[in-house]
Amino acid sequence: MSGPALDIAARVRAGAASARAVTEATLTRIGAQNPAVNAFTAVLSERALATADAVDARIAAGQDPGPLAGVPYATKNLFDLQGIPTLAGSRIRRDAPPAMRDAFLVRQMDAAGAICVGALNMDEFAYGFTTENSHDGPCRNPHDASRIAGGSSGGSGAAVAAGLVPITLGTDTNGSIRVPASLNGIFGLKPTYGRLSRHGSFPFVYALDHVGPFARSVADLAAAYDALQGIDTEDSHQALQPPELVTPQLGAGLGGLRVARLGGWFARLQSSSARQAVAAVAEGLGATAEVEWAMAEASRAAAFIITASEGGALHLPTLRTRLEEYEPLIQDRLLAGALIPAAWVGHAQRVRAKARDAMRVLMTDWDILIAPATPVPATPIGQELLVLDGVELPLRPSMGLFTQPISGVGLPVVTVPVQRVEGALPIGVQLIGKPWAEALLFRAAAVLEAAGICAAPVAPAFAEGAI
């Protein structure tokens, strides 16, 4: 079981290719292909080549270069990268001082031998689901450049789907890993809340922020997740949970895992593509039961209030002096969030706790729950409305219909891509697990990949020469 990242690492470790040659090829491809998708906002050529030379030097000296030796990767531009400002997709932070050191997860990837080649486009301050960024331009879906790449980690999704790099890092507050994974047709992981360190990433909502990787294979996603794990004493929000490597468990199969489909809220307001994708995944995992989490809609409402309040409070000092420099799509939302009464937020937190308790009871009988990741495949850039089950809805928030309730209770999710269920565009499905049970989700994803139900090939227009 392998993938493009692990194939690169195997060649570099064996001396069949140098890390420098891989990096040079990656930089050349980014220069040629990135304009079509607008995934990168910064390309760090000097850093990447210097890191590649260091990997090659370790190999020449007979030292272990790490499990991801020579593997190119890139990060959403809200992760600190030493020597450049951490933009978080904004105009305001373009005059921020350069980061003094890399984010913890970047250091973890580098320690594994991976090579950071740049920073990636995103919705401003991670507040969005489409990456139609007014400052850097929209990120375009590699499967159809007229369509969105999702968000807020849109650049992270598009860069992997276009074969520019095999692994990227993103963040997920209300669906910002799962939505781009779905729309770009790749694998993505939102781990359990607190599993991975957020230190060195620009915050959005402390109560809901998650960080995680994207990849084009289950094995590559697992390898990235294994490299990212580690206790960070500087992150006061990280749970002190011992790392659990998932790569050794990928071939274990379903092994009696109890799997069900989520119905109710998760069976409404979606396209036929989403329904077909869920059905295919359910069949592949032998999930015949459908269960309902009655608190789903309430959990989403609570997450909305908590997100708006925390986001508004975080940005209020800057909003008072530089409002017009903010992305037009989020100005009103941040201002409104700053005005939410404390009593509302307290009530939202109580609702969130009840939703979490209800989910805990539900999952005593199940190991994995299946749900759509997005209600529809990628939509045209600039589209404002969706019609789902005869109901007209605002497009941007509706991309989080099925991800946001899960964020509210902090459960781990692996998003798996179901290619071309209907038409030419992929769409994803959420595999939802119990806290700290990421390994079970990876086992299920590996079964689906081995059966050919889920796959993440490079978008056809970019297939030639993909990294």
Coordinates of C-alpha atoms in Angstrom, one line a residue:
M1 CA 0.0 0.0 0.0
S2 CA 1.6 3.2 -1.2
G3 CA 1.1 6.6 -2.8
P4 CA 3.0 9.3 -4.6
A5 CA 4.6 10.7 -1.5
L6 CA 5.7 7.3 -0.2
D7 CA 6.9 6.4 -3.7
I8 CA 9.1 9.5 -3.7
A9 CA 10.4 8.8 -0.2
A10 CA 11.3 5.2 -1.2
R11 CA 13.2 6.4 -4.3
V12 CA 15.1 9.1 -2.4
R13 CA 16.0 6.7 0.5
A14 CA 17.2 4.1 -2.0
G15 CA 19.3 6.6 -3.9
A16 CA 17.3 6.2 -7.1
A17 CA 16.5 9.9 -7.0
S18 CA 18.0 12.8 -5.1
A19 CA 15.8 15.1 -2.9
R20 CA 17.2 18.0 -4.9
A21 CA 16.1 16.6 -8.2
V22 CA 12.6 16.0 -6.9
T23 CA 12.5 19.5 -5.5
E24 CA 13.7 21.1 -8.7
A25 CA 11.1 19.2 -10.7
T26 CA 8.4 20.2 -8.2
L27 CA 9.4 23.9 -8.4
T28 CA 9.4 23.8 -12.2
R29 CA 5.9 22.2 -12.2
I30 CA 4.5 24.8 -9.8
G31 CA 5.9 27.6 -12.0
A32 CA 4.2 26.1 -15.0
Q33 CA 0.9 24.8 -13.6
N34 CA 0.0 27.0 -10.6
P35 CA -1.3 29.9 -12.7
A36 CA -4.2 27.7 -13.9
V37 CA -5.4 27.0 -10.3
N38 CA -3.9 29.8 -8.2
A39 CA -3.2 27.5 -5.3
F40 CA 0.2 29.0 -4.2
T41 CA 0.6 32.5 -2.7
A42 CA 4.3 32.0 -2.0
V43 CA 6.9 29.6 -3.5
L44 CA 10.0 29.1 -1.2
S45 CA 12.5 28.0 -3.8
E46 CA 15.7 28.8 -1.8
R47 CA 14.4 27.2 1.4
A48 CA 13.2 24.1 -0.4
L49 CA 16.5 23.5 -2.3
A50 CA 18.5 24.1 0.9
T51 CA 16.3 21.5 2.8
A52 CA 16.7 19.1 -0.1
D53 CA 20.4 19.4 0.0
A54 CA 20.4 18.7 3.7
V55 CA 18.3 15.5 3.1
D56 CA 20.7 14.3 0.5
A57 CA 23.7 15.0 2.8
R58 CA 22.1 12.9 5.5
I59 CA 21.7 10.0 3.1
A60 CA 25.3 10.4 1.9
A61 CA 26.5 10.3 5.5
G62 CA 24.5 7.1 6.1
Q63 CA 22.0 8.7 8.4
D64 CA 18.2 8.1 8.4
P65 CA 16.7 10.9 6.4
G66 CA 13.2 10.3 7.8
P67 CA 10.1 8.4 6.5
L68 CA 9.1 11.3 4.2
A69 CA 12.6 11.9 2.8
G70 CA 12.5 14.3 -0.2
V71 CA 8.7 14.5 -0.2
P72 CA 7.5 18.0 -1.3
Y73 CA 4.7 19.6 0.6
A74 CA 3.1 23.0 1.2
T75 CA 1.0 24.7 3.9
K76 CA -2.1 26.8 4.1
N77 CA -0.8 30.4 4.5
L78 CA -1.9 30.6 8.1
F79 CA 0.9 28.3 9.3
D80 CA 4.1 30.2 10.3
L81 CA 6.9 29.7 7.9
Q82 CA 10.2 31.2 9.1
G83 CA 11.2 34.3 7.2
I84 CA 7.8 35.3 5.6
P85 CA 4.7 37.0 7.0
T86 CA 1.9 34.6 8.0
L87 CA -0.9 36.1 5.8
A88 CA -3.9 34.0 6.8
G89 CA -5.3 35.0 3.5
S90 CA -5.5 38.6 4.4
R91 CA -4.4 42.0 3.1
I92 CA -3.9 43.4 6.7
R93 CA -1.2 40.9 7.6
R94 CA 1.0 41.7 4.5
D95 CA 2.8 44.2 6.6
A96 CA 3.2 41.8 9.5
P97 CA 6.8 40.9 10.6
P98 CA 8.2 37.6 9.2
A99 CA 7.6 34.6 11.3
M100 CA 10.6 33.9 13.6
R101 CA 10.3 30.1 13.3
D102 CA 8.1 27.5 11.7
A103 CA 4.9 26.2 13.1
F104 CA 5.1 23.0 15.1
L105 CA 3.5 20.9 12.4
V106 CA 5.9 22.3 9.8
R107 CA 8.8 21.3 12.1
Q108 CA 7.3 17.9 12.4
M109 CA 7.2 17.4 8.6
D110 CA 10.7 18.7 8.2
A111 CA 12.0 16.3 10.9
A112 CA 10.4 13.5 8.8
G113 CA 12.5 14.6 5.8
A114 CA 9.7 16.4 3.9
I115 CA 10.5 19.6 2.0
C116 CA 8.3 22.6 2.3
V117 CA 8.0 24.4 -1.0
G118 CA 5.5 27.2 -0.2
A119 CA 2.3 28.6 1.2
L120 CA -1.2 28.2 -0.2
N121 CA -4.3 30.3 -1.0
M122 CA -7.2 30.3 1.5
D123 CA -10.3 32.2 2.5
E124 CA -9.4 35.3 4.5
F125 CA -8.8 34.4 8.2
A126 CA -10.2 30.9 7.4
Y127 CA -13.8 32.4 7.4
G128 CA -15.3 30.8 4.3
F129 CA -15.9 27.6 2.2
T130 CA -15.0 28.7 -1.3
T131 CA -11.5 30.4 -1.3
E132 CA -12.8 33.2 -3.5
N133 CA -10.1 35.5 -2.0
S134 CA -10.4 39.1 -3.0
H135 CA -6.7 39.8 -2.3
D136 CA -5.0 36.8 -4.0
G137 CA -7.7 35.9 -6.4
P138 CA -10.0 32.8 -6.4
C139 CA -8.4 29.4 -6.1
R140 CA -9.7 27.3 -9.0
N141 CA -10.7 23.6 -9.0
P142 CA -8.3 21.5 -11.0
H143 CA -11.2 19.3 -12.3
D144 CA -12.9 22.4 -13.8
A145 CA -11.1 25.8 -13.5
S146 CA -14.5 27.7 -13.7
R147 CA -15.4 26.1 -10.3
I148 CA -14.5 26.6 -6.7
A149 CA -11.8 24.6 -4.9
G150 CA -13.7 24.9 -1.6
G151 CA -12.4 26.4 1.6
S152 CA -11.1 27.7 3.7
S153 CA -8.1 25.4 2.8
G154 CA -8.9 25.7 -0.9
G155 CA -5.2 26.1 -2.0
S156 CA -4.3 23.0 0.0
G157 CA -6.9 20.9 -1.8
A158 CA -6.2 22.2 -5.3
A159 CA -2.4 21.8 -5.0
V160 CA -2.8 18.1 -4.2
A161 CA -5.5 17.5 -6.8
A162 CA -3.4 19.2 -9.5
G163 CA -0.4 17.1 -8.7
L164 CA 1.7 20.1 -7.7
V165 CA 2.6 18.4 -4.4
P166 CA 1.5 15.1 -2.9
I167 CA 0.8 16.4 0.6
T168 CA -0.5 19.7 2.0
L169 CA -1.4 21.0 5.5
G170 CA -4.7 22.7 6.2
T171 CA -7.0 23.7 9.0
D172 CA -10.6 22.8 9.8
T173 CA -12.9 24.9 12.0
N174 CA -16.3 24.1 10.5
G175 CA -15.3 22.0 7.5
S176 CA -12.3 23.7 6.0
I177 CA -10.4 20.4 5.4
R178 CA -13.4 18.3 4.6
V179 CA -15.0 20.7 2.1
P180 CA -11.9 21.1 -0.1
A181 CA -11.2 17.4 0.1
S182 CA -14.7 16.7 -1.2
L183 CA -14.7 19.2 -4.0
N184 CA -11.2 18.4 -5.2
G185 CA -11.6 14.7 -5.0
I186 CA -8.8 13.9 -2.5
F187 CA -8.4 12.4 0.9
G188 CA -8.4 14.7 4.0
L189 CA -8.1 14.2 7.7
K190 CA -9.7 16.3 10.5
P191 CA -8.4 14.6 13.6
T192 CA -9.9 14.6 17.0
Y193 CA -10.0 18.1 18.5
G194 CA -6.7 18.7 20.3
R195 CA -4.9 15.7 18.7
L196 CA -2.4 17.8 16.7
S197 CA -0.7 21.0 17.9
R198 CA -2.0 24.3 16.5
H199 CA 1.0 26.2 17.8
G200 CA 2.2 28.5 15.0
S201 CA -1.0 28.6 13.1
F202 CA -3.1 31.8 13.0
P203 CA -6.2 31.2 15.1
F204 CA -9.8 31.6 14.1
V205 CA -12.0 29.9 16.7
Y206 CA -10.0 28.3 19.6
A207 CA -13.0 26.2 20.6
L208 CA -13.3 24.6 17.2
D209 CA -10.0 24.9 15.3
H210 CA -8.4 21.7 14.0
V211 CA -5.3 21.1 11.9
G212 CA -4.6 18.2 9.5
P213 CA -3.2 16.9 6.2
F214 CA -4.5 16.3 2.6
A215 CA -3.1 13.6 0.2
R216 CA -4.0 11.5 -2.9
S217 CA -3.8 8.1 -1.2
V218 CA -4.7 6.7 2.2
A219 CA -1.1 5.6 2.8
D220 CA 0.2 9.0 2.1
L221 CA -2.4 10.6 4.4
A222 CA -1.5 8.1 7.1
A223 CA 2.2 8.8 6.7
A224 CA 1.6 12.5 7.0
Y225 CA -0.6 12.1 10.1
D226 CA 2.0 9.9 11.7
A227 CA 4.7 12.5 11.1
L228 CA 2.5 15.3 12.5
Q229 CA 1.8 13.6 15.8
G230 CA 3.7 14.7 18.8
I231 CA 3.2 16.5 22.1
D232 CA 3.9 20.2 21.9
T233 CA 4.4 21.8 25.3
E234 CA 3.8 25.2 23.8
D235 CA 0.2 24.4 22.8
S236 CA -2.0 24.8 25.8
H237 CA -5.0 23.6 23.8
Q238 CA -3.5 20.3 22.8
A239 CA -4.8 17.2 24.5
L240 CA -2.0 15.2 26.1
Q241 CA -2.9 12.1 24.2
P242 CA 0.0 9.7 23.3
P243 CA 0.6 9.4 19.6
E244 CA -0.8 6.4 17.8
L245 CA 0.8 5.5 14.5
V246 CA -1.9 4.5 12.0
T247 CA 0.3 3.3 9.1
P248 CA 1.0 -0.1 10.6
Q249 CA -2.8 -0.7 10.9
L250 CA -3.9 0.1 7.4
G251 CA -4.1 -3.5 6.2
A252 CA -6.2 -4.7 9.1
G253 CA -9.5 -4.5 7.2
L254 CA -12.8 -3.9 8.7
G255 CA -12.3 -6.6 11.3
G256 CA -15.8 -6.5 12.7
L257 CA -16.1 -2.7 12.8
R258 CA -19.7 -1.5 13.3
V259 CA -20.6 1.0 10.6
A260 CA -23.9 2.9 10.0
R261 CA -25.2 5.7 7.8
L262 CA -26.3 8.9 9.5
G263 CA -29.8 9.8 8.5
G264 CA -32.1 12.6 9.5
W265 CA -30.3 15.9 9.0
F266 CA -27.6 14.1 6.9
A267 CA -30.1 12.6 4.5
R268 CA -31.7 15.9 3.4
L269 CA -30.7 19.0 1.5
Q270 CA -28.2 17.4 -0.9
S271 CA -27.7 16.5 -4.6
S272 CA -28.1 13.1 -6.1
S273 CA -24.3 13.0 -6.4
A274 CA -24.0 13.3 -2.6
R275 CA -26.6 10.6 -2.1
Q276 CA -25.0 8.2 -4.6
A277 CA -21.6 8.8 -3.0
V278 CA -22.8 7.9 0.4
A279 CA -24.6 4.8 -0.9
A280 CA -21.4 3.6 -2.6
V281 CA -19.4 4.0 0.6
A282 CA -22.0 2.4 2.7
E283 CA -22.2 -0.6 0.4
G284 CA -18.4 -0.8 0.4
L285 CA -18.3 -0.9 4.2
G286 CA -21.3 -3.1 4.6
A287 CA -23.3 -0.5 6.4
T288 CA -27.0 -1.4 6.2
A289 CA -28.3 0.4 9.2
E290 CA -29.3 4.1 9.3
V291 CA -29.2 6.0 12.5
E292 CA -30.2 9.5 13.5
W293 CA -28.3 12.0 15.7
A294 CA -31.2 14.3 16.7
M295 CA -28.9 17.1 17.9
A296 CA -27.2 17.6 14.5
E297 CA -29.0 20.8 13.5
A298 CA -28.7 22.2 17.0
S299 CA -25.0 21.4 17.0
R300 CA -24.6 23.3 13.7
A301 CA -26.4 26.3 15.1
A302 CA -24.2 26.3 18.2
A303 CA -21.1 26.1 16.1
F304 CA -22.4 29.1 14.1
I305 CA -22.8 31.2 17.2
I306 CA -19.5 30.2 18.7
T307 CA -17.6 30.8 15.5
A308 CA -19.1 34.2 14.9
S309 CA -18.5 35.3 18.5
E310 CA -15.0 34.1 18.8
G311 CA -14.0 35.3 15.3
G312 CA -15.6 38.7 15.9
A313 CA -13.9 39.1 19.3
L314 CA -10.5 38.1 17.9
H315 CA -10.7 40.7 15.1
L316 CA -12.5 43.5 16.9
P317 CA -9.5 45.7 17.7
T318 CA -8.4 45.6 14.0
L319 CA -12.0 46.0 12.7
R320 CA -12.2 49.3 14.6
T321 CA -9.3 50.8 12.6
R322 CA -9.0 48.8 9.3
L323 CA -12.4 47.6 8.5
E324 CA -12.3 48.4 4.8
E325 CA -9.1 46.3 4.4
Y326 CA -10.9 43.1 5.3
E327 CA -12.3 40.8 2.7
P328 CA -15.8 42.1 1.7
L329 CA -17.3 38.6 2.2
I330 CA -16.5 38.6 5.9
Q331 CA -16.7 42.2 7.1
D332 CA -20.4 42.0 8.1
R333 CA -20.0 38.5 9.7
L334 CA -17.1 39.6 11.9
L335 CA -18.9 42.8 13.0
A336 CA -22.1 40.9 13.7
G337 CA -20.2 38.2 15.6
A338 CA -18.6 40.9 17.8
L339 CA -22.1 42.0 18.9
I340 CA -23.4 38.6 19.9
P341 CA -24.5 38.7 23.6
A342 CA -22.5 36.6 26.0
A343 CA -25.7 34.9 27.1
W344 CA -26.2 33.5 23.6
V345 CA -22.6 32.1 23.5
G346 CA -23.1 30.5 26.9
H347 CA -26.3 28.9 25.7
A348 CA -24.6 27.7 22.5
Q349 CA -21.9 26.1 24.6
R350 CA -24.5 24.3 26.6
V351 CA -26.2 23.1 23.4
R352 CA -22.9 21.9 22.1
A353 CA -22.3 19.9 25.3
K354 CA -25.7 18.2 25.0
A355 CA -25.0 17.5 21.3
R356 CA -21.7 15.9 22.3
D357 CA -23.4 13.8 25.0
A358 CA -26.0 12.6 22.5
M359 CA -23.4 11.6 20.0
R360 CA -21.4 9.8 22.7
V361 CA -24.5 7.7 23.4
L362 CA -25.1 7.0 19.7
M363 CA -21.6 5.9 19.2
T364 CA -21.7 3.3 21.9
D365 CA -23.3 1.1 19.3
W366 CA -21.1 2.2 16.3
D367 CA -17.5 2.6 15.4
I368 CA -17.9 4.6 12.2
L369 CA -20.7 6.8 10.9
I370 CA -21.0 7.7 7.3
A371 CA -22.3 11.1 6.1
P372 CA -21.9 13.4 3.1
A373 CA -19.0 15.8 3.2
T374 CA -20.6 18.5 1.0
P375 CA -24.2 18.7 -0.3
V376 CA -23.0 19.2 -3.9
P377 CA -19.9 18.9 -6.0
A378 CA -17.9 22.0 -6.9
T379 CA -20.0 25.0 -7.9
P380 CA -19.1 27.8 -10.4
I381 CA -17.0 30.6 -9.0
G382 CA -19.3 33.5 -8.1
Q383 CA -22.4 31.5 -7.6
E384 CA -24.4 32.7 -4.6
L385 CA -27.3 30.3 -4.1
L386 CA -28.0 26.6 -4.0
V387 CA -31.4 24.9 -4.5
L388 CA -31.5 21.7 -2.5
D389 CA -34.6 19.5 -2.1
G390 CA -36.6 22.5 -3.5
V391 CA -35.2 24.9 -0.9
E392 CA -33.1 27.9 -1.9
L393 CA -30.1 28.4 0.3
P394 CA -27.1 30.7 0.4
L395 CA -24.2 28.8 -1.1
R396 CA -21.2 29.6 1.1
P397 CA -22.5 28.6 4.5
S398 CA -24.4 25.7 3.0
M399 CA -21.2 24.0 2.0
G400 CA -20.8 23.3 5.7
L401 CA -24.3 21.7 6.2
F402 CA -22.8 18.3 7.1
T403 CA -19.3 19.2 8.3
Q404 CA -20.2 21.9 10.8
P405 CA -22.3 19.7 13.2
I406 CA -19.4 17.3 13.5
S407 CA -16.9 20.2 14.2
G408 CA -19.1 21.2 17.2
V409 CA -18.4 17.9 18.9
G410 CA -14.8 17.5 17.9
L411 CA -14.9 14.0 16.4
P412 CA -12.2 12.7 14.0
V413 CA -13.2 12.5 10.3
V414 CA -11.4 11.1 7.2
T415 CA -13.0 12.4 4.1
V416 CA -12.8 10.0 1.2
P417 CA -13.3 10.9 -2.5
V418 CA -15.8 9.2 -4.6
Q419 CA -14.9 9.9 -8.2
R420 CA -17.5 10.7 -10.9
V421 CA -20.5 9.3 -9.2
E422 CA -22.6 11.5 -11.6
G423 CA -21.1 13.7 -14.2
A424 CA -17.5 14.8 -14.3
L425 CA -16.9 16.1 -10.8
P426 CA -15.8 14.2 -7.7
I427 CA -17.5 14.5 -4.3
G428 CA -16.5 13.3 -0.8
V429 CA -18.0 11.3 2.0
Q430 CA -17.2 11.7 5.7
L431 CA -16.1 8.7 7.8
I432 CA -16.7 9.8 11.4
G433 CA -15.2 8.1 14.4
K434 CA -15.0 8.2 18.1
P435 CA -12.5 10.5 19.8
W436 CA -8.9 9.2 19.4
A437 CA -10.0 6.5 17.0
E438 CA -8.4 7.8 13.8
A439 CA -6.8 4.4 13.1
L440 CA -10.2 2.8 12.6
L441 CA -11.1 5.5 10.1
F442 CA -7.9 4.9 8.2
R443 CA -8.6 1.1 8.1
A444 CA -12.1 1.8 6.6
A445 CA -10.7 4.3 4.1
A446 CA -8.0 1.7 3.0
V447 CA -10.7 -0.9 2.4
L448 CA -12.7 1.6 0.2
E449 CA -9.5 2.5 -1.7
A450 CA -8.5 -1.1 -2.3
A451 CA -12.0 -1.9 -3.6
G452 CA -11.8 1.0 -6.1
I453 CA -14.8 2.8 -4.5
C454 CA -12.7 5.7 -3.4
A455 CA -9.7 7.1 -5.4
A456 CA -7.9 10.4 -5.8
P457 CA -6.2 10.5 -9.2
V458 CA -4.7 13.8 -10.3
A459 CA -7.3 15.9 -12.2
P460 CA -7.0 14.9 -15.9
A461 CA -5.9 18.2 -17.2
F462 CA -2.9 18.1 -14.8
A463 CA -2.1 14.3 -14.9
E464 CA 1.1 14.6 -17.1
G465 CA 4.1 15.1 -15.0
A466 CA 2.2 15.1 -11.7
I467 CA 4.3 15.1 -8.5

